[in-house]
XYZ file of N, CA and C in Angstrom:
642
model
N -17.237 -14.225 -39.382
C -16.567 -14.655 -38.342
C -16.866 -16.137 -37.961
N -15.599 -17.084 -37.626
C -15.956 -18.413 -37.440
C -16.508 -18.421 -35.692
N -17.097 -19.807 -35.556
C -17.552 -20.081 -34.382
C -16.523 -20.390 -33.328
N -16.536 -19.795 -32.090
C -15.484 -20.448 -31.150
C -16.003 -21.829 -30.677
N -15.142 -22.706 -30.695
C -15.674 -23.911 -30.271
C -14.708 -24.311 -29.074
N -15.240 -25.340 -28.211
C -14.704 -25.615 -27.271
C -13.215 -26.198 -27.339
N -12.739 -26.474 -28.536
C -11.179 -26.662 -28.736
C -10.394 -25.579 -28.552
N -11.148 -24.189 -29.286
C -10.370 -22.712 -29.376
C -10.905 -22.257 -28.484
N -11.871 -22.523 -27.517
C -12.093 -21.142 -26.197
C -11.176 -21.332 -25.272
N -10.881 -20.550 -24.573
C -10.040 -20.089 -23.317
C -10.330 -21.423 -22.254
N -9.496 -21.824 -21.895
C -9.532 -23.041 -20.608
C -9.915 -22.322 -19.541
N -10.858 -23.090 -19.039
C -11.361 -22.385 -17.632
C -10.489 -22.695 -16.574
N -9.897 -21.820 -15.742
C -8.987 -22.148 -14.651
C -9.630 -22.470 -13.281
N -9.431 -23.684 -12.935
C -10.081 -23.805 -11.322
C -9.108 -23.968 -10.346
N -9.631 -22.916 -9.318
C -8.793 -22.609 -8.259
C -9.132 -23.601 -7.102
N -7.883 -23.488 -6.756
C -7.960 -24.382 -5.453
C -8.932 -23.852 -4.408
N -9.580 -24.619 -3.542
C -10.708 -24.347 -2.595
C -10.094 -23.175 -1.616
N -8.845 -23.171 -1.016
C -8.319 -21.996 -0.189
C -8.161 -20.950 -0.957
N -7.470 -20.975 -2.182
C -7.391 -19.480 -2.920
C -8.584 -19.082 -3.448
N -10.125 -19.692 -3.842
C -11.077 -19.310 -4.345
C -11.725 -18.586 -2.771
N -11.744 -19.468 -1.582
C -12.107 -18.627 -0.354
C -11.455 -17.517 -0.088
N -10.091 -17.289 -0.177
C -9.436 -16.206 -0.182
C -9.760 -15.058 -1.029
N -10.218 -15.303 -2.298
C -10.360 -14.438 -3.334
C -11.741 -13.838 -2.858
N -12.792 -14.446 -2.430
C -14.017 -14.194 -1.971
C -14.197 -13.480 -0.855
N -13.091 -13.783 0.368
C -13.301 -12.884 1.433
C -12.395 -11.426 1.104
N -11.527 -11.391 0.178
C -10.715 -10.195 -0.117
C -11.617 -9.166 -0.890
N -12.513 -9.697 -1.579
C -13.293 -9.334 -2.488
C -14.692 -8.902 -1.483
N -15.339 -9.233 -0.613
C -16.003 -8.689 0.297
C -15.447 -7.641 1.182
N -14.268 -7.771 1.534
C -13.788 -6.870 2.581
C -13.386 -5.428 1.699
N -13.311 -5.441 0.379
C -12.948 -4.318 -0.619
C -14.554 -3.710 -0.410
N -15.596 -4.777 -0.828
C -16.847 -3.864 -0.617
C -17.025 -3.184 0.734
N -16.660 -3.948 1.874
C -17.209 -3.530 3.279
C -16.330 -1.991 3.402
N -15.077 -1.712 2.872
C -14.315 -0.602 3.195
C -14.918 0.463 1.963
N -15.199 0.207 0.794
C -16.015 1.013 -0.080
C -17.182 1.374 -0.063
N -17.925 0.777 0.098
C -19.413 0.793 0.320
C -20.014 0.472 1.365
N -19.758 -0.118 2.579
C -20.699 -0.496 3.533
C -20.724 -1.921 3.695
N -20.856 -2.420 4.815
C -21.254 -3.843 5.066
C -22.615 -4.315 4.702
N -23.566 -3.489 4.554
C -24.949 -3.806 3.815
C -24.789 -4.069 2.190
N -23.780 -3.766 1.803
C -23.587 -3.820 0.307
C -23.045 -5.308 0.121
N -22.703 -6.013 1.064
C -22.027 -7.117 1.209
C -23.295 -8.369 0.937
N -23.539 -8.772 -0.433
C -24.337 -9.750 -0.815
C -23.566 -10.913 -1.564
N -24.112 -12.257 -1.755
C -23.633 -12.881 -2.517
C -23.441 -12.538 -3.990
N -24.708 -11.949 -4.272
C -24.819 -11.457 -5.746
C -23.771 -10.375 -5.908
N -23.250 -9.648 -4.865
C -22.566 -8.343 -5.458
C -21.269 -8.970 -5.410
N -20.805 -10.051 -4.533
C -19.479 -10.527 -4.554
C -19.255 -11.501 -5.633
N -20.378 -12.188 -6.244
C -19.973 -12.681 -7.561
C -19.949 -11.827 -9.052
N -21.113 -10.721 -8.831
C -20.579 -10.192 -10.018
C -18.949 -9.539 -10.017
N -18.576 -8.936 -8.866
C -17.147 -8.604 -8.878
C -16.270 -9.319 -9.491
N -16.363 -10.701 -8.869
C -15.407 -11.734 -9.188
C -15.694 -12.658 -10.670
N -16.887 -12.024 -11.282
C -17.199 -12.464 -12.569
C -17.714 -14.256 -12.475
N -18.423 -14.485 -11.397
C -18.725 -15.958 -11.163
C -20.075 -15.850 -10.720
N -20.859 -17.194 -10.563
C -22.044 -17.529 -10.567
C -22.315 -17.264 -8.719
N -23.447 -16.643 -8.580
C -23.618 -16.488 -6.996
C -23.684 -18.195 -6.405
N -23.796 -18.946 -7.141
C -23.948 -19.998 -6.387
C -22.566 -20.776 -5.813
N -21.512 -20.381 -6.750
C -19.834 -20.373 -5.957
C -19.981 -19.860 -4.809
N -20.415 -18.421 -4.415
C -20.140 -17.793 -3.296
C -20.795 -18.527 -2.435
N -21.831 -19.028 -2.631
C -22.854 -19.875 -1.671
C -22.349 -21.348 -1.071
N -21.474 -21.788 -2.242
C -20.942 -23.181 -1.678
C -19.763 -22.803 -0.572
N -18.897 -21.675 -0.650
C -17.918 -21.178 0.193
C -18.635 -20.590 1.657
N -19.714 -19.862 1.629
C -20.398 -19.177 2.430
C -21.753 -19.340 2.287
N -22.425 -20.337 2.836
C -24.044 -20.682 2.792
C -24.826 -19.751 3.574
N -24.131 -19.028 4.704
C -24.889 -18.067 5.429
C -24.122 -16.625 4.887
N -25.095 -15.828 4.442
C -24.280 -14.376 4.010
C -23.949 -13.542 5.259
N -24.183 -13.911 6.348
C -24.086 -13.094 7.635
C -22.525 -13.607 7.878
N -22.245 -14.648 7.544
C -21.163 -15.210 8.037
C -20.018 -14.693 6.783
N -20.264 -14.328 5.850
C -19.261 -13.510 4.847
C -18.826 -12.070 5.420
N -19.971 -11.522 5.792
C -20.102 -10.036 6.302
C -19.071 -9.891 7.224
N -19.598 -10.692 8.530
C -18.734 -10.659 9.635
C -17.116 -10.970 9.112
N -16.780 -12.055 8.344
C -15.329 -12.432 8.319
C -14.981 -11.348 7.025
N -15.514 -10.615 6.531
C -15.347 -9.448 5.479
C -14.868 -8.357 6.713
N -15.771 -8.032 7.702
C -15.064 -6.913 8.424
C -13.969 -7.046 9.419
N -13.802 -8.620 9.469
C -12.506 -8.836 10.370
C -11.468 -8.401 9.334
N -11.200 -9.138 8.213
C -10.319 -8.923 7.019
C -9.955 -7.595 6.909
N -11.039 -6.974 6.878
C -10.396 -5.293 6.479
C -10.027 -4.803 7.732
N -10.790 -5.262 9.005
C -10.050 -4.405 10.359
C -8.529 -4.672 10.432
N -8.446 -6.178 10.353
C -7.048 -6.501 10.425
C -5.883 -6.129 9.558
N -6.385 -5.621 8.057
C -5.634 -5.088 7.330
C -5.188 -3.692 7.316
N -6.274 -2.916 7.800
C -6.035 -1.534 8.058
C -5.193 -1.224 9.520
N -5.392 -2.353 10.328
C -4.399 -2.527 11.437
C -3.111 -2.064 11.239
N -2.751 -2.869 10.206
C -1.128 -2.985 9.866
C -0.808 -1.638 9.405
N -1.815 -0.825 8.539
C -1.483 0.777 8.286
C -1.130 1.245 9.431
N -2.029 1.351 10.445
C -2.091 2.207 11.927
C -0.813 2.168 12.557
N -0.180 0.776 12.638
C 0.965 0.554 13.394
C 2.218 0.302 12.920
N 3.101 1.158 12.908
C 4.521 0.710 12.333
C 5.107 -0.086 13.209
N 5.963 -0.946 12.384
C 6.683 -2.063 13.461
C 7.954 -1.224 13.478
N 8.625 -0.328 12.610
C 9.854 0.185 12.694
C 10.007 1.453 13.614
N 11.001 1.780 14.409
C 11.087 3.345 14.872
C 11.162 3.095 16.379
N 11.219 4.084 16.959
C 11.017 4.377 18.694
C 9.767 4.454 18.907
N 9.486 4.331 20.159
C 8.030 4.328 20.381
C 7.352 5.780 20.018
N 8.117 6.953 20.491
C 7.789 8.325 19.782
C 7.146 8.346 18.329
N 8.437 7.558 17.501
C 8.076 7.756 16.281
C 6.944 6.981 15.574
N 6.750 5.720 16.236
C 5.883 4.894 16.138
C 4.270 5.367 16.246
N 4.100 6.237 17.405
C 3.121 6.474 17.770
C 2.860 7.853 16.881
N 3.611 8.782 16.637
C 3.468 9.687 15.668
C 3.067 9.411 14.369
N 3.450 8.496 13.718
C 2.773 7.852 12.374
C 1.367 7.317 12.906
N 1.118 6.458 13.980
C -0.316 6.466 14.423
C -1.178 7.479 14.196
N -0.880 8.542 14.945
C -1.657 9.714 14.884
C -1.452 10.625 13.641
N -0.438 10.223 12.903
C -0.251 11.183 11.350
C -1.402 10.447 10.461
N -1.475 9.336 10.603
C -2.368 8.500 9.687
C -3.774 8.853 9.774
N -4.034 9.218 10.949
C -5.562 9.744 11.520
C -5.846 11.422 10.984
N -4.626 11.765 11.500
C -5.007 13.476 11.128
C -4.842 13.543 9.852
N -4.314 13.217 8.751
C -4.074 13.196 7.404
C -5.318 12.498 6.431
N -6.512 11.552 7.456
C -7.456 11.428 6.741
C -7.047 10.332 5.919
N -6.302 9.124 6.477
C -6.135 8.130 5.665
C -6.800 6.927 6.442
N -7.188 7.206 7.645
C -8.212 6.366 8.437
C -9.815 6.247 8.429
N -10.156 7.470 7.190
C -11.497 7.762 7.372
C -12.368 6.408 6.803
N -11.610 5.649 6.050
C -12.515 4.283 5.358
C -12.901 3.710 6.790
N -11.495 3.384 7.422
C -12.121 2.353 8.719
C -12.717 3.140 9.718
N -12.501 4.403 9.768
C -13.496 5.025 10.536
C -15.163 4.668 10.289
N -15.681 4.643 8.852
C -16.794 4.423 8.352
C -17.155 3.111 8.538
N -16.421 2.375 8.440
C -16.537 0.660 8.458
C -16.952 0.427 10.148
N -15.985 0.935 10.922
C -16.244 0.797 12.413
C -17.553 1.439 12.668
N -18.066 2.809 12.392
C -19.180 3.076 12.678
C -20.603 2.437 12.059
N -20.198 1.796 10.902
C -21.298 0.984 10.189
C -21.431 -0.302 10.895
N -20.329 -0.856 11.587
C -20.561 -2.203 11.965
C -21.062 -1.719 13.402
N -20.970 -0.916 14.203
C -21.207 -0.859 15.579
C -22.861 -0.485 15.290
N -23.421 -0.116 14.057
C -24.534 0.357 13.942
C -25.346 -1.287 13.834
N -24.739 -1.882 12.954
C -25.325 -3.450 12.695
C -25.334 -4.280 13.626
N -24.300 -4.408 14.413
C -24.038 -5.108 15.534
C -25.254 -5.428 16.414
N -26.047 -4.259 16.408
C -27.294 -4.254 17.209
C -28.100 -5.381 17.145
N -27.974 -5.826 15.494
C -28.829 -6.809 14.999
C -28.157 -8.005 14.661
N -27.142 -8.105 15.035
C -25.942 -9.377 14.625
C -25.185 -9.439 15.894
N -25.597 -10.750 16.851
C -24.558 -11.207 17.938
C -23.523 -11.474 17.303
N -23.154 -12.131 15.841
C -21.841 -12.558 15.327
C -21.125 -11.281 15.136
N -21.693 -10.316 14.569
C -20.749 -9.229 14.439
C -20.626 -8.498 15.891
N -21.253 -8.561 16.292
C -21.117 -7.736 17.758
C -19.971 -8.402 18.427
N -19.661 -9.924 18.446
C -18.524 -10.761 19.037
C -17.254 -10.452 18.210
N -17.470 -10.335 16.976
C -16.175 -9.917 16.373
C -15.636 -8.520 16.519
N -16.467 -7.386 16.650
C -16.282 -6.357 17.105
C -15.207 -6.151 18.207
N -15.819 -7.140 19.431
C -15.225 -6.920 20.506
C -13.965 -7.946 20.395
N -13.638 -8.616 19.610
C -12.215 -9.437 18.961
C -11.289 -8.229 18.621
N -11.885 -7.440 17.746
C -11.046 -6.558 17.029
C -10.459 -5.469 17.851
N -11.823 -5.226 18.422
C -11.348 -3.986 19.600
C -10.426 -3.889 20.561
N -10.372 -5.520 20.956
C -9.147 -6.009 21.873
C -8.112 -6.125 21.281
N -8.072 -6.496 19.890
C -6.858 -6.271 19.185
C -6.076 -4.946 19.153
N -7.097 -4.156 18.843
C -6.431 -2.565 18.844
C -5.921 -2.348 19.919
N -6.730 -2.796 21.225
C -6.092 -2.094 22.631
C -4.727 -2.920 22.698
N -4.540 -4.293 22.615
C -3.568 -4.710 22.873
C -2.430 -4.175 21.979
N -2.602 -3.747 20.691
C -1.362 -3.195 20.207
C -1.155 -1.790 20.570
N -1.736 -1.076 20.823
C -1.480 0.423 21.556
C -1.029 0.121 22.700
N -1.620 -0.582 23.590
C -1.057 -0.827 24.806
C 0.785 -1.308 24.867
N 0.789 -2.076 24.041
C 2.161 -2.572 23.694
C 3.106 -1.413 23.467
N 2.740 -0.630 22.744
C 3.521 0.325 22.209
C 3.599 1.416 22.987
N 2.664 1.549 23.895
C 2.825 2.637 25.176
C 3.846 2.061 26.106
N 3.671 0.660 26.434
C 4.635 0.164 27.164
C 6.005 0.112 27.039
N 6.276 0.010 25.738
C 7.596 0.189 25.186
C 8.062 1.724 25.216
N 7.109 2.976 25.334
C 7.739 4.146 25.216
C 7.882 4.274 26.606
N 6.932 3.632 27.646
C 7.325 3.923 29.105
C 8.728 3.201 29.431
N 9.050 2.105 28.866
C 10.102 1.568 29.392
C 11.610 2.274 29.026
N 11.040 2.938 27.732
C 12.579 3.399 27.090
C 12.604 4.650 27.788
N 11.611 5.155 28.824
C 11.619 6.692 29.014
C 11.218 7.433 28.183
N 10.345 7.555 27.183
C 9.899 8.316 26.334
C 8.622 8.845 26.624
N 7.957 8.011 27.362
C 6.316 8.403 27.930
C 6.572 8.501 29.401
N 5.729 9.183 29.911
C 5.496 9.543 31.333
C 5.268 8.037 31.854
N 5.505 7.753 33.466
C 5.023 6.409 33.946
C 3.702 6.272 34.146
N 2.710 6.050 33.025
C 1.455 6.144 33.509
C 1.137 4.867 33.228
N -0.416 4.466 33.398
C -0.960 3.005 33.546
C -1.234 3.059 31.931
N -0.462 1.982 31.349
C -0.588 1.803 30.150
C -2.149 1.794 29.279
N -2.836 0.688 29.827
C -4.096 0.539 29.894
C -4.744 1.818 29.669
N -4.728 2.531 30.865
C -5.542 3.840 31.015
C -5.180 4.674 29.861
N -4.002 5.086 29.408
C -3.684 5.655 28.386
C -4.359 5.060 27.043
N -3.990 3.872 26.873
C -4.469 3.371 25.609
C -6.020 3.652 25.487
N -6.856 3.310 26.254
C -8.512 3.556 26.489
C -8.589 5.121 26.031
N -8.020 5.914 26.627
C -8.189 7.556 26.418
C -7.929 7.633 24.981
N -6.714 7.295 24.378
C -6.365 7.450 23.028
C -7.464 7.054 22.145
N -8.000 5.699 22.388
C -8.767 4.983 21.535
C -10.461 5.634 21.424
N -10.631 6.372 22.679
C -11.940 6.999 22.940
C -11.676 8.168 21.798
N -10.593 8.975 21.920
C -10.372 10.236 20.826
C -10.506 9.771 19.836
N -9.914 8.770 19.216
C -10.164 8.133 17.824
C -11.483 8.012 17.402
N -12.096 7.347 18.350
C -13.655 6.687 17.935
C -14.558 8.122 18.135
N -14.265 9.140 18.950
C -14.820 10.329 18.879
C -14.734 10.898 17.845
N -13.351 10.997 17.368
C -13.603 11.875 16.002
C -13.819 11.183 14.929
N -13.878 10.005 15.080
C -14.236 8.728 13.912
C -16.051 8.983 13.896
N -16.782 9.191 14.815
C -18.040 9.316 14.919
C -18.760 10.551 13.831
N -17.455 11.339 13.558
C -18.350 12.571 12.523
C -17.470 12.500 11.279
N -17.124 11.144 11.093
C -16.236 10.871 9.604
C -17.725 11.187 8.679
N -18.781 11.298 8.693
C -19.713 11.700 7.817
C -20.221 13.119 7.813
N -19.790 14.010 8.740
C -20.084 15.629 8.922
C -18.584 16.276 8.382
N -18.453 16.355 7.275
C -17.138 16.722 6.880
C -17.007 18.160 7.119
N -17.948 19.087 7.593
C -17.638 20.726 7.798
C -16.796 20.633 9.353
N -17.196 19.813 9.847
C -17.119 19.772 11.613
C -15.654 19.173 11.310
N -15.068 17.924 10.732
C -14.267 17.315 10.471
C -12.912 17.975 10.205
N -13.431 19.174 9.671
C -12.142 20.148 8.981
C -11.598 20.933 10.039
N -12.275 21.413 11.216
C -11.849 22.412 12.483
C -10.557 21.434 12.864
N -9.615 22.592 13.292
C -8.129 22.044 13.837
C -8.439 21.144 14.847
N -9.498 21.721 15.998
C -9.740 20.849 17.083
C -10.137 19.813 16.828
N -10.763 19.212 15.912
C -11.260 17.831 15.577
C -9.896 17.213 15.076
N -9.194 17.837 14.352
C -8.186 17.367 13.356
C -7.352 17.030 14.474
N -7.115 17.560 15.277
C -5.699 17.434 16.340
C -6.348 16.713 17.615
N -7.073 16.104 18.064
C -7.741 15.851 18.923
C -7.301 14.440 19.331
N -6.775 13.684 18.523
C -6.167 12.297 18.989
C -4.592 12.641 19.359
N -3.837 13.501 18.608
C -2.288 14.392 19.024
C -2.708 14.812 20.353
N -3.649 15.769 20.642
C -3.850 16.562 21.941
C -4.032 15.429 22.939
N -4.894 14.634 22.957
C -5.040 13.493 24.143
C -3.660 12.557 24.274
N -3.171 12.152 23.054
C -2.213 11.199 23.268
C -0.916 11.972 23.826
N -0.732 13.256 23.753
C 0.789 14.250 24.202
C 0.065 14.360 25.448
N -0.959 14.715 25.920
C -1.375 15.015 27.554
C -1.552 13.570 28.483
N -1.887 12.388 27.672
C -2.142 11.314 28.598
C -0.817 10.661 28.819
N 0.333 11.052 27.814
C 1.636 10.208 27.996
C 2.752 11.278 28.276
N 2.248 12.411 28.898
C 3.239 13.532 29.220
C 4.310 14.062 28.109
N 4.004 13.924 27.013
C 4.688 14.715 25.914
C 4.072 16.243 25.807
N 5.326 16.881 25.293
C 5.051 18.343 25.157
C 4.024 18.467 24.140
N 3.353 19.610 24.146
C 2.276 19.890 22.947
C 2.966 20.043 21.745
N 2.403 19.179 20.722
C 2.878 19.535 19.373
C 4.151 18.348 19.219
N 4.733 17.933 20.290
C 5.400 17.045 19.946
C 5.400 15.788 18.906
N 4.629 15.289 18.642
C 4.242 14.117 17.745
C 3.997 14.504 16.145
N 3.475 15.892 16.286
C 3.537 16.803 14.783
C 5.143 16.814 14.336
N 5.966 17.188 15.477
C 7.605 17.613 15.223
C 8.159 16.444 14.811
N 7.498 14.889 15.392
C 8.266 13.875 14.834
C 8.214 13.646 13.217
N 6.659 13.866 12.942
C 6.310 13.301 11.544
C 7.073 14.647 10.718
N 7.131 15.906 10.912
C 8.016 16.852 9.953
C 9.332 16.746 10.090
N 9.773 16.157 10.762
C 11.571 15.791 10.952
C 11.624 14.571 10.170
N 10.406 13.560 9.962
C 10.581 12.616 8.817
C 10.431 12.509 7.455
N 9.602 13.521 7.336
C 8.930 14.274 5.840
C 10.240 14.829 5.171
């Protein structure tokens, strides 16, 4: 077999800095969701991308900065799966609840549980948690306000209702690693139960909406 020379080897593609930074961030976010924030290292990201660790260091000299940025990217990406842009407020809330009940939110629940634990040792991660938590509250409060204005929900305090629902989400998510308990119907329906109660909906109303759309 003939030796591959520089003239016959595949040319190396040099990516633009912003493209490369985006690639690194997406890779780190994937690791965060799949394996946990602790698994994000410069070497791990480099191995996935097939590059040298020094290239990752060039864009993220401090590993903690990459961990925080990866958490933020994963949280932002997953948020779009939770909150539908189309439909009535009841339909959008029903999809939000269904996303949780069918287990699609489990990777995100693990990520948040992981991040809350690590944030005790990382002020930067703790600050980013507050930012992402505020964005979740803003999105859900806006949905509830829309429902109140449309007459779909009772005229409750939207912020209070939002906090109650998110407490139910976080409470259920705290059992994400306890599979036996998470299969109980009371656990599965806790977010729907709290949402229906706090917004003045009939029990089972959100499940009926999802069934009608199926």
